[in-house]
Amino acid sequence: LAAAAAAGLPVAALQPHYNLVYRAEYEVALIPRCLRHGLSVIPYSPLAKGFLTGRYERGKKAVGARANGLKQYLSDGAWETLAVVRETARDHEVATAAVALAWLLGRPGVTAPIAGASTVAQLAEQLAATDLVLTPAERDRLDRTSAASAGTASPV
């Protein structure tokens, strides 16, 4: 930020890797800076390369274009987080992707996640996040469950 300012270049946004199962990098070091400098936050991989869509099953080999990239997310804690996401999705009658994105949209500094859809149906599932209102209890449960698996000492 200082180098950009010295060069007269404005910085408007940060694009961190951030989702329910990969939190520490953004939450530990970047949230205060983003908020202090008024940066928009546009996280990439908000669905953890498809893991948070619920399409993968524990104990089954992941297949598909993103299967190799999933390895970083396949911890016991991540599976526990996914179980809470699935339960919350059932309670709201939405796709798991909507819950993961709704959680992210409510995080400090987050402007909009960069989500990708391969089909119109996937897009509809993801767009449901904009209308989904998670209760404080649901947010707290998602925060606590995912904090343990995502490397944050305590939820932000």
mmCIF file of N, CA, C and O in Angstrom, residues 96-149:
data_model
loop_
_atom_site.group_PDB
_atom_site.id
_atom_site.type_symbol
_atom_site.label_atom_id
_atom_site.label_comp_id
_atom_site.label_asym_id
_atom_site.label_seq_id
_atom_site.Cartn_x
_atom_site.Cartn_y
_atom_site.Cartn_z
ATOM 1 N N THR A 96 -25.670 -26.202 -0.406
ATOM 2 C CA THR A 96 -24.566 -25.918 0.510
ATOM 3 C C THR A 96 -23.742 -24.722 0.028
ATOM 4 O O THR A 96 -23.249 -23.943 0.833
ATOM 5 N N ALA A 97 -23.619 -24.552 -1.281
ATOM 6 C CA ALA A 97 -22.873 -23.410 -1.822
ATOM 7 C C ALA A 97 -23.477 -22.098 -1.334
ATOM 8 O O ALA A 97 -22.742 -21.151 -1.024
ATOM 9 N N ALA A 98 -24.791 -22.035 -1.244
ATOM 10 C CA ALA A 98 -25.452 -20.800 -0.791
ATOM 11 C C ALA A 98 -25.073 -20.484 0.650
ATOM 12 O O ALA A 98 -24.829 -19.323 0.995
ATOM 13 N N VAL A 99 -24.997 -21.494 1.494
ATOM 14 C CA VAL A 99 -24.629 -21.278 2.896
ATOM 15 C C VAL A 99 -23.182 -20.798 2.991
ATOM 16 O O VAL A 99 -22.889 -19.828 3.690
ATOM 17 N N ALA A 100 -22.271 -21.461 2.283
ATOM 18 C CA ALA A 100 -20.861 -21.070 2.324
ATOM 19 C C ALA A 100 -20.669 -19.638 1.830
ATOM 20 O O ALA A 100 -19.897 -18.865 2.413
ATOM 21 N N LEU A 101 -21.387 -19.262 0.784
ATOM 22 C CA LEU A 101 -21.265 -17.904 0.249
ATOM 23 C C LEU A 101 -21.948 -16.883 1.150
ATOM 24 O O LEU A 101 -21.440 -15.771 1.328
ATOM 25 N N ALA A 102 -23.093 -17.238 1.737
ATOM 26 C CA ALA A 102 -23.782 -16.316 2.654
ATOM 27 C C ALA A 102 -22.903 -16.037 3.871
ATOM 28 O O ALA A 102 -22.823 -14.899 4.347
ATOM 29 N N TRP A 103 -22.237 -17.069 4.392
ATOM 30 C CA TRP A 103 -21.318 -16.875 5.512
ATOM 31 C C TRP A 103 -20.225 -15.878 5.105
ATOM 32 O O TRP A 103 -19.926 -14.926 5.824
ATOM 33 N N LEU A 104 -19.666 -16.086 3.933
ATOM 34 C CA LEU A 104 -18.579 -15.241 3.456
ATOM 35 C C LEU A 104 -19.041 -13.799 3.249
ATOM 36 O O LEU A 104 -18.328 -12.853 3.602
ATOM 37 N N LEU A 105 -20.235 -13.623 2.708
ATOM 38 C CA LEU A 105 -20.759 -12.273 2.474
ATOM 39 C C LEU A 105 -20.948 -11.490 3.770
ATOM 40 O O LEU A 105 -20.968 -10.260 3.748
ATOM 41 N N GLY A 106 -21.066 -12.191 4.893
ATOM 42 C CA GLY A 106 -21.229 -11.521 6.177
ATOM 43 C C GLY A 106 -19.932 -11.291 6.933
ATOM 44 O O GLY A 106 -19.942 -10.808 8.063
ATOM 45 N N ARG A 107 -18.805 -11.602 6.330
ATOM 46 C CA ARG A 107 -17.511 -11.457 6.994
ATOM 47 C C ARG A 107 -17.004 -10.027 6.880
ATOM 48 O O ARG A 107 -17.308 -9.318 5.907
ATOM 49 N N PRO A 108 -16.195 -9.598 7.864
ATOM 50 C CA PRO A 108 -15.668 -8.230 7.850
ATOM 51 C C PRO A 108 -14.901 -7.912 6.570
ATOM 52 O O PRO A 108 -14.019 -8.655 6.160
ATOM 53 N N GLY A 109 -15.285 -6.821 5.948
ATOM 54 C CA GLY A 109 -14.574 -6.323 4.778
ATOM 55 C C GLY A 109 -14.929 -6.962 3.453
ATOM 56 O O GLY A 109 -14.574 -6.433 2.408
ATOM 57 N N VAL A 110 -15.610 -8.096 3.465
ATOM 58 C CA VAL A 110 -15.878 -8.799 2.210
ATOM 59 C C VAL A 110 -16.917 -8.033 1.400
ATOM 60 O O VAL A 110 -18.009 -7.738 1.878
ATOM 61 N N THR A 111 -16.557 -7.715 0.171
ATOM 62 C CA THR A 111 -17.433 -7.011 -0.747
ATOM 63 C C THR A 111 -18.232 -8.002 -1.585
ATOM 64 O O THR A 111 -19.443 -7.919 -1.675
ATOM 65 N N ALA A 112 -17.527 -8.930 -2.214
ATOM 66 C CA ALA A 112 -18.165 -9.940 -3.049
ATOM 67 C C ALA A 112 -17.167 -11.051 -3.326
ATOM 68 O O ALA A 112 -16.028 -10.776 -3.668
ATOM 69 N N PRO A 113 -17.585 -12.299 -3.168
ATOM 70 C CA PRO A 113 -16.689 -13.403 -3.495
ATOM 71 C C PRO A 113 -16.645 -13.650 -5.001
ATOM 72 O O PRO A 113 -17.588 -13.312 -5.718
ATOM 73 N N ILE A 114 -15.549 -14.212 -5.451
ATOM 74 C CA ILE A 114 -15.421 -14.607 -6.849
ATOM 75 C C ILE A 114 -15.837 -16.070 -6.926
ATOM 76 O O ILE A 114 -15.076 -16.965 -6.574
ATOM 77 N N ALA A 115 -17.054 -16.309 -7.341
ATOM 78 C CA ALA A 115 -17.560 -17.669 -7.458
ATOM 79 C C ALA A 115 -17.718 -18.013 -8.927
ATOM 80 O O ALA A 115 -17.997 -17.141 -9.749
ATOM 81 N N GLY A 116 -17.531 -19.272 -9.233
ATOM 82 C CA GLY A 116 -17.673 -19.717 -10.606
ATOM 83 C C GLY A 116 -18.712 -20.814 -10.697
ATOM 84 O O GLY A 116 -18.804 -21.664 -9.821
ATOM 85 N N ALA A 117 -19.487 -20.775 -11.742
ATOM 86 C CA ALA A 117 -20.503 -21.798 -11.965
ATOM 87 C C ALA A 117 -20.310 -22.380 -13.355
ATOM 88 O O ALA A 117 -20.007 -21.660 -14.300
ATOM 89 N N SER A 118 -20.485 -23.684 -13.456
ATOM 90 C CA SER A 118 -20.364 -24.360 -14.751
ATOM 91 C C SER A 118 -21.709 -24.507 -15.442
ATOM 92 O O SER A 118 -21.763 -24.767 -16.634
ATOM 93 N N THR A 119 -22.783 -24.367 -14.667
ATOM 94 C CA THR A 119 -24.120 -24.526 -15.234
ATOM 95 C C THR A 119 -25.039 -23.429 -14.696
ATOM 96 O O THR A 119 -24.729 -22.799 -13.679
ATOM 97 N N VAL A 120 -26.154 -23.239 -15.352
ATOM 98 C CA VAL A 120 -27.141 -22.272 -14.890
ATOM 99 C C VAL A 120 -27.682 -22.703 -13.527
ATOM 100 O O VAL A 120 -27.912 -21.863 -12.647
ATOM 101 N N ALA A 121 -27.834 -23.997 -13.304
ATOM 102 C CA ALA A 121 -28.323 -24.501 -12.013
ATOM 103 C C ALA A 121 -27.350 -24.149 -10.894
ATOM 104 O O ALA A 121 -27.771 -23.742 -9.802
ATOM 105 N N GLN A 122 -26.061 -24.290 -11.150
ATOM 106 C CA GLN A 122 -25.069 -23.932 -10.140
ATOM 107 C C GLN A 122 -25.119 -22.437 -9.848
ATOM 108 O O GLN A 122 -25.016 -22.021 -8.698
ATOM 109 N N LEU A 123 -25.290 -21.640 -10.874
ATOM 110 C CA LEU A 123 -25.391 -20.199 -10.689
ATOM 111 C C LEU A 123 -26.598 -19.857 -9.809
ATOM 112 O O LEU A 123 -26.488 -19.049 -8.889
ATOM 113 N N ALA A 124 -27.713 -20.490 -10.067
ATOM 114 C CA ALA A 124 -28.917 -20.250 -9.258
ATOM 115 C C ALA A 124 -28.676 -20.635 -7.803
ATOM 116 O O ALA A 124 -29.093 -19.908 -6.888
ATOM 117 N N GLU A 125 -28.000 -21.758 -7.573
ATOM 118 C CA GLU A 125 -27.683 -22.180 -6.198
ATOM 119 C C GLU A 125 -26.822 -21.136 -5.497
ATOM 120 O O GLU A 125 -27.046 -20.820 -4.335
ATOM 121 N N GLN A 126 -25.855 -20.606 -6.216
ATOM 122 C CA GLN A 126 -24.945 -19.628 -5.629
ATOM 123 C C GLN A 126 -25.627 -18.278 -5.393
ATOM 124 O O GLN A 126 -25.411 -17.635 -4.369
ATOM 125 N N LEU A 127 -26.456 -17.874 -6.312
ATOM 126 C CA LEU A 127 -27.154 -16.600 -6.158
ATOM 127 C C LEU A 127 -28.118 -16.599 -4.982
ATOM 128 O O LEU A 127 -28.424 -15.539 -4.426
ATOM 129 N N ALA A 128 -28.562 -17.768 -4.567
ATOM 130 C CA ALA A 128 -29.447 -17.871 -3.404
ATOM 131 C C ALA A 128 -28.775 -17.311 -2.153
ATOM 132 O O ALA A 128 -29.451 -16.911 -1.199
ATOM 133 N N ALA A 129 -27.462 -17.252 -2.149
ATOM 134 C CA ALA A 129 -26.722 -16.711 -0.993
ATOM 135 C C ALA A 129 -27.078 -15.260 -0.722
ATOM 136 O O ALA A 129 -27.041 -14.818 0.428
ATOM 137 N N THR A 130 -27.430 -14.519 -1.742
ATOM 138 C CA THR A 130 -27.722 -13.097 -1.554
ATOM 139 C C THR A 130 -29.022 -12.871 -0.796
ATOM 140 O O THR A 130 -29.211 -11.809 -0.207
ATOM 141 N N ASP A 131 -29.913 -13.853 -0.794
ATOM 142 C CA ASP A 131 -31.178 -13.746 -0.061
ATOM 143 C C ASP A 131 -31.181 -14.537 1.244
ATOM 144 O O ASP A 131 -32.119 -14.442 2.022
ATOM 145 N N LEU A 132 -30.148 -15.321 1.466
ATOM 146 C CA LEU A 132 -30.085 -16.185 2.643
ATOM 147 C C LEU A 132 -29.639 -15.396 3.869
ATOM 148 O O LEU A 132 -28.589 -14.755 3.854
ATOM 149 N N VAL A 133 -30.440 -15.434 4.906
ATOM 150 C CA VAL A 133 -30.099 -14.764 6.158
ATOM 151 C C VAL A 133 -29.783 -15.841 7.189
ATOM 152 O O VAL A 133 -30.667 -16.571 7.640
ATOM 153 N N LEU A 134 -28.514 -15.944 7.529
ATOM 154 C CA LEU A 134 -28.095 -16.888 8.566
ATOM 155 C C LEU A 134 -28.367 -16.260 9.926
ATOM 156 O O LEU A 134 -28.093 -15.079 10.133
ATOM 157 N N THR A 135 -28.874 -17.055 10.840
ATOM 158 C CA THR A 135 -29.132 -16.546 12.186
ATOM 159 C C THR A 135 -27.801 -16.339 12.903
ATOM 160 O O THR A 135 -26.782 -16.946 12.527
ATOM 161 N N PRO A 136 -27.786 -15.531 13.947
ATOM 162 C CA PRO A 136 -26.550 -15.390 14.726
ATOM 163 C C PRO A 136 -26.053 -16.744 15.254
ATOM 164 O O PRO A 136 -24.850 -16.987 15.268
ATOM 165 N N ALA A 137 -26.957 -17.610 15.652
ATOM 166 C CA ALA A 137 -26.553 -18.940 16.152
ATOM 167 C C ALA A 137 -25.920 -19.764 15.036
ATOM 168 O O ALA A 137 -24.929 -20.473 15.269
ATOM 169 N N GLU A 138 -26.471 -19.688 13.836
ATOM 170 C CA GLU A 138 -25.894 -20.431 12.707
ATOM 171 C C GLU A 138 -24.517 -19.886 12.358
ATOM 172 O O GLU A 138 -23.578 -20.652 12.135
ATOM 173 N N ARG A 139 -24.392 -18.566 12.311
ATOM 174 C CA ARG A 139 -23.088 -17.954 12.024
ATOM 175 C C ARG A 139 -22.056 -18.362 13.070
ATOM 176 O O ARG A 139 -20.925 -18.689 12.752
ATOM 177 N N ASP A 140 -22.479 -18.327 14.340
ATOM 178 C CA ASP A 140 -21.576 -18.696 15.426
ATOM 179 C C ASP A 140 -21.121 -20.146 15.291
ATOM 180 O O ASP A 140 -19.939 -20.449 15.452
ATOM 181 N N ARG A 141 -22.052 -21.021 14.991
ATOM 182 C CA ARG A 141 -21.701 -22.443 14.844
ATOM 183 C C ARG A 141 -20.754 -22.649 13.667
ATOM 184 O O ARG A 141 -19.774 -23.392 13.771
ATOM 185 N N LEU A 142 -21.028 -22.003 12.546
ATOM 186 C CA LEU A 142 -20.125 -22.097 11.399
ATOM 187 C C LEU A 142 -18.755 -21.518 11.743
ATOM 188 O O LEU A 142 -17.719 -22.100 11.401
ATOM 189 N N ASP A 143 -18.734 -20.380 12.430
ATOM 190 C CA ASP A 143 -17.471 -19.761 12.828
ATOM 191 C C ASP A 143 -16.655 -20.692 13.720
ATOM 192 O O ASP A 143 -15.467 -20.910 13.484
ATOM 193 N N ARG A 144 -17.291 -21.219 14.765
ATOM 194 C CA ARG A 144 -16.562 -22.059 15.723
ATOM 195 C C ARG A 144 -16.077 -23.351 15.080
ATOM 196 O O ARG A 144 -14.933 -23.749 15.296
ATOM 197 N N THR A 145 -16.930 -23.997 14.308
ATOM 198 C CA THR A 145 -16.546 -25.258 13.689
ATOM 199 C C THR A 145 -15.425 -25.051 12.685
ATOM 200 O O THR A 145 -14.453 -25.801 12.669
ATOM 201 N N SER A 146 -15.547 -24.029 11.863
ATOM 202 C CA SER A 146 -14.538 -23.833 10.824
ATOM 203 C C SER A 146 -13.241 -23.236 11.351
ATOM 204 O O SER A 146 -12.184 -23.483 10.788
ATOM 205 N N ALA A 147 -13.304 -22.463 12.414
ATOM 206 C CA ALA A 147 -12.078 -21.849 12.951
ATOM 207 C C ALA A 147 -11.054 -22.910 13.334
ATOM 208 O O ALA A 147 -9.867 -22.741 13.098
ATOM 209 N N ALA A 148 -11.531 -23.985 13.905
ATOM 210 C CA ALA A 148 -10.617 -25.047 14.334
ATOM 211 C C ALA A 148 -9.922 -25.700 13.155
ATOM 212 O O ALA A 148 -8.727 -26.023 13.222
ATOM 213 N N SER A 149 -10.622 -25.859 12.045
ATOM 214 C CA SER A 149 -10.033 -26.549 10.893
ATOM 215 C C SER A 149 -9.304 -25.618 9.944
ATOM 216 O O SER A 149 -8.523 -26.047 9.129
#
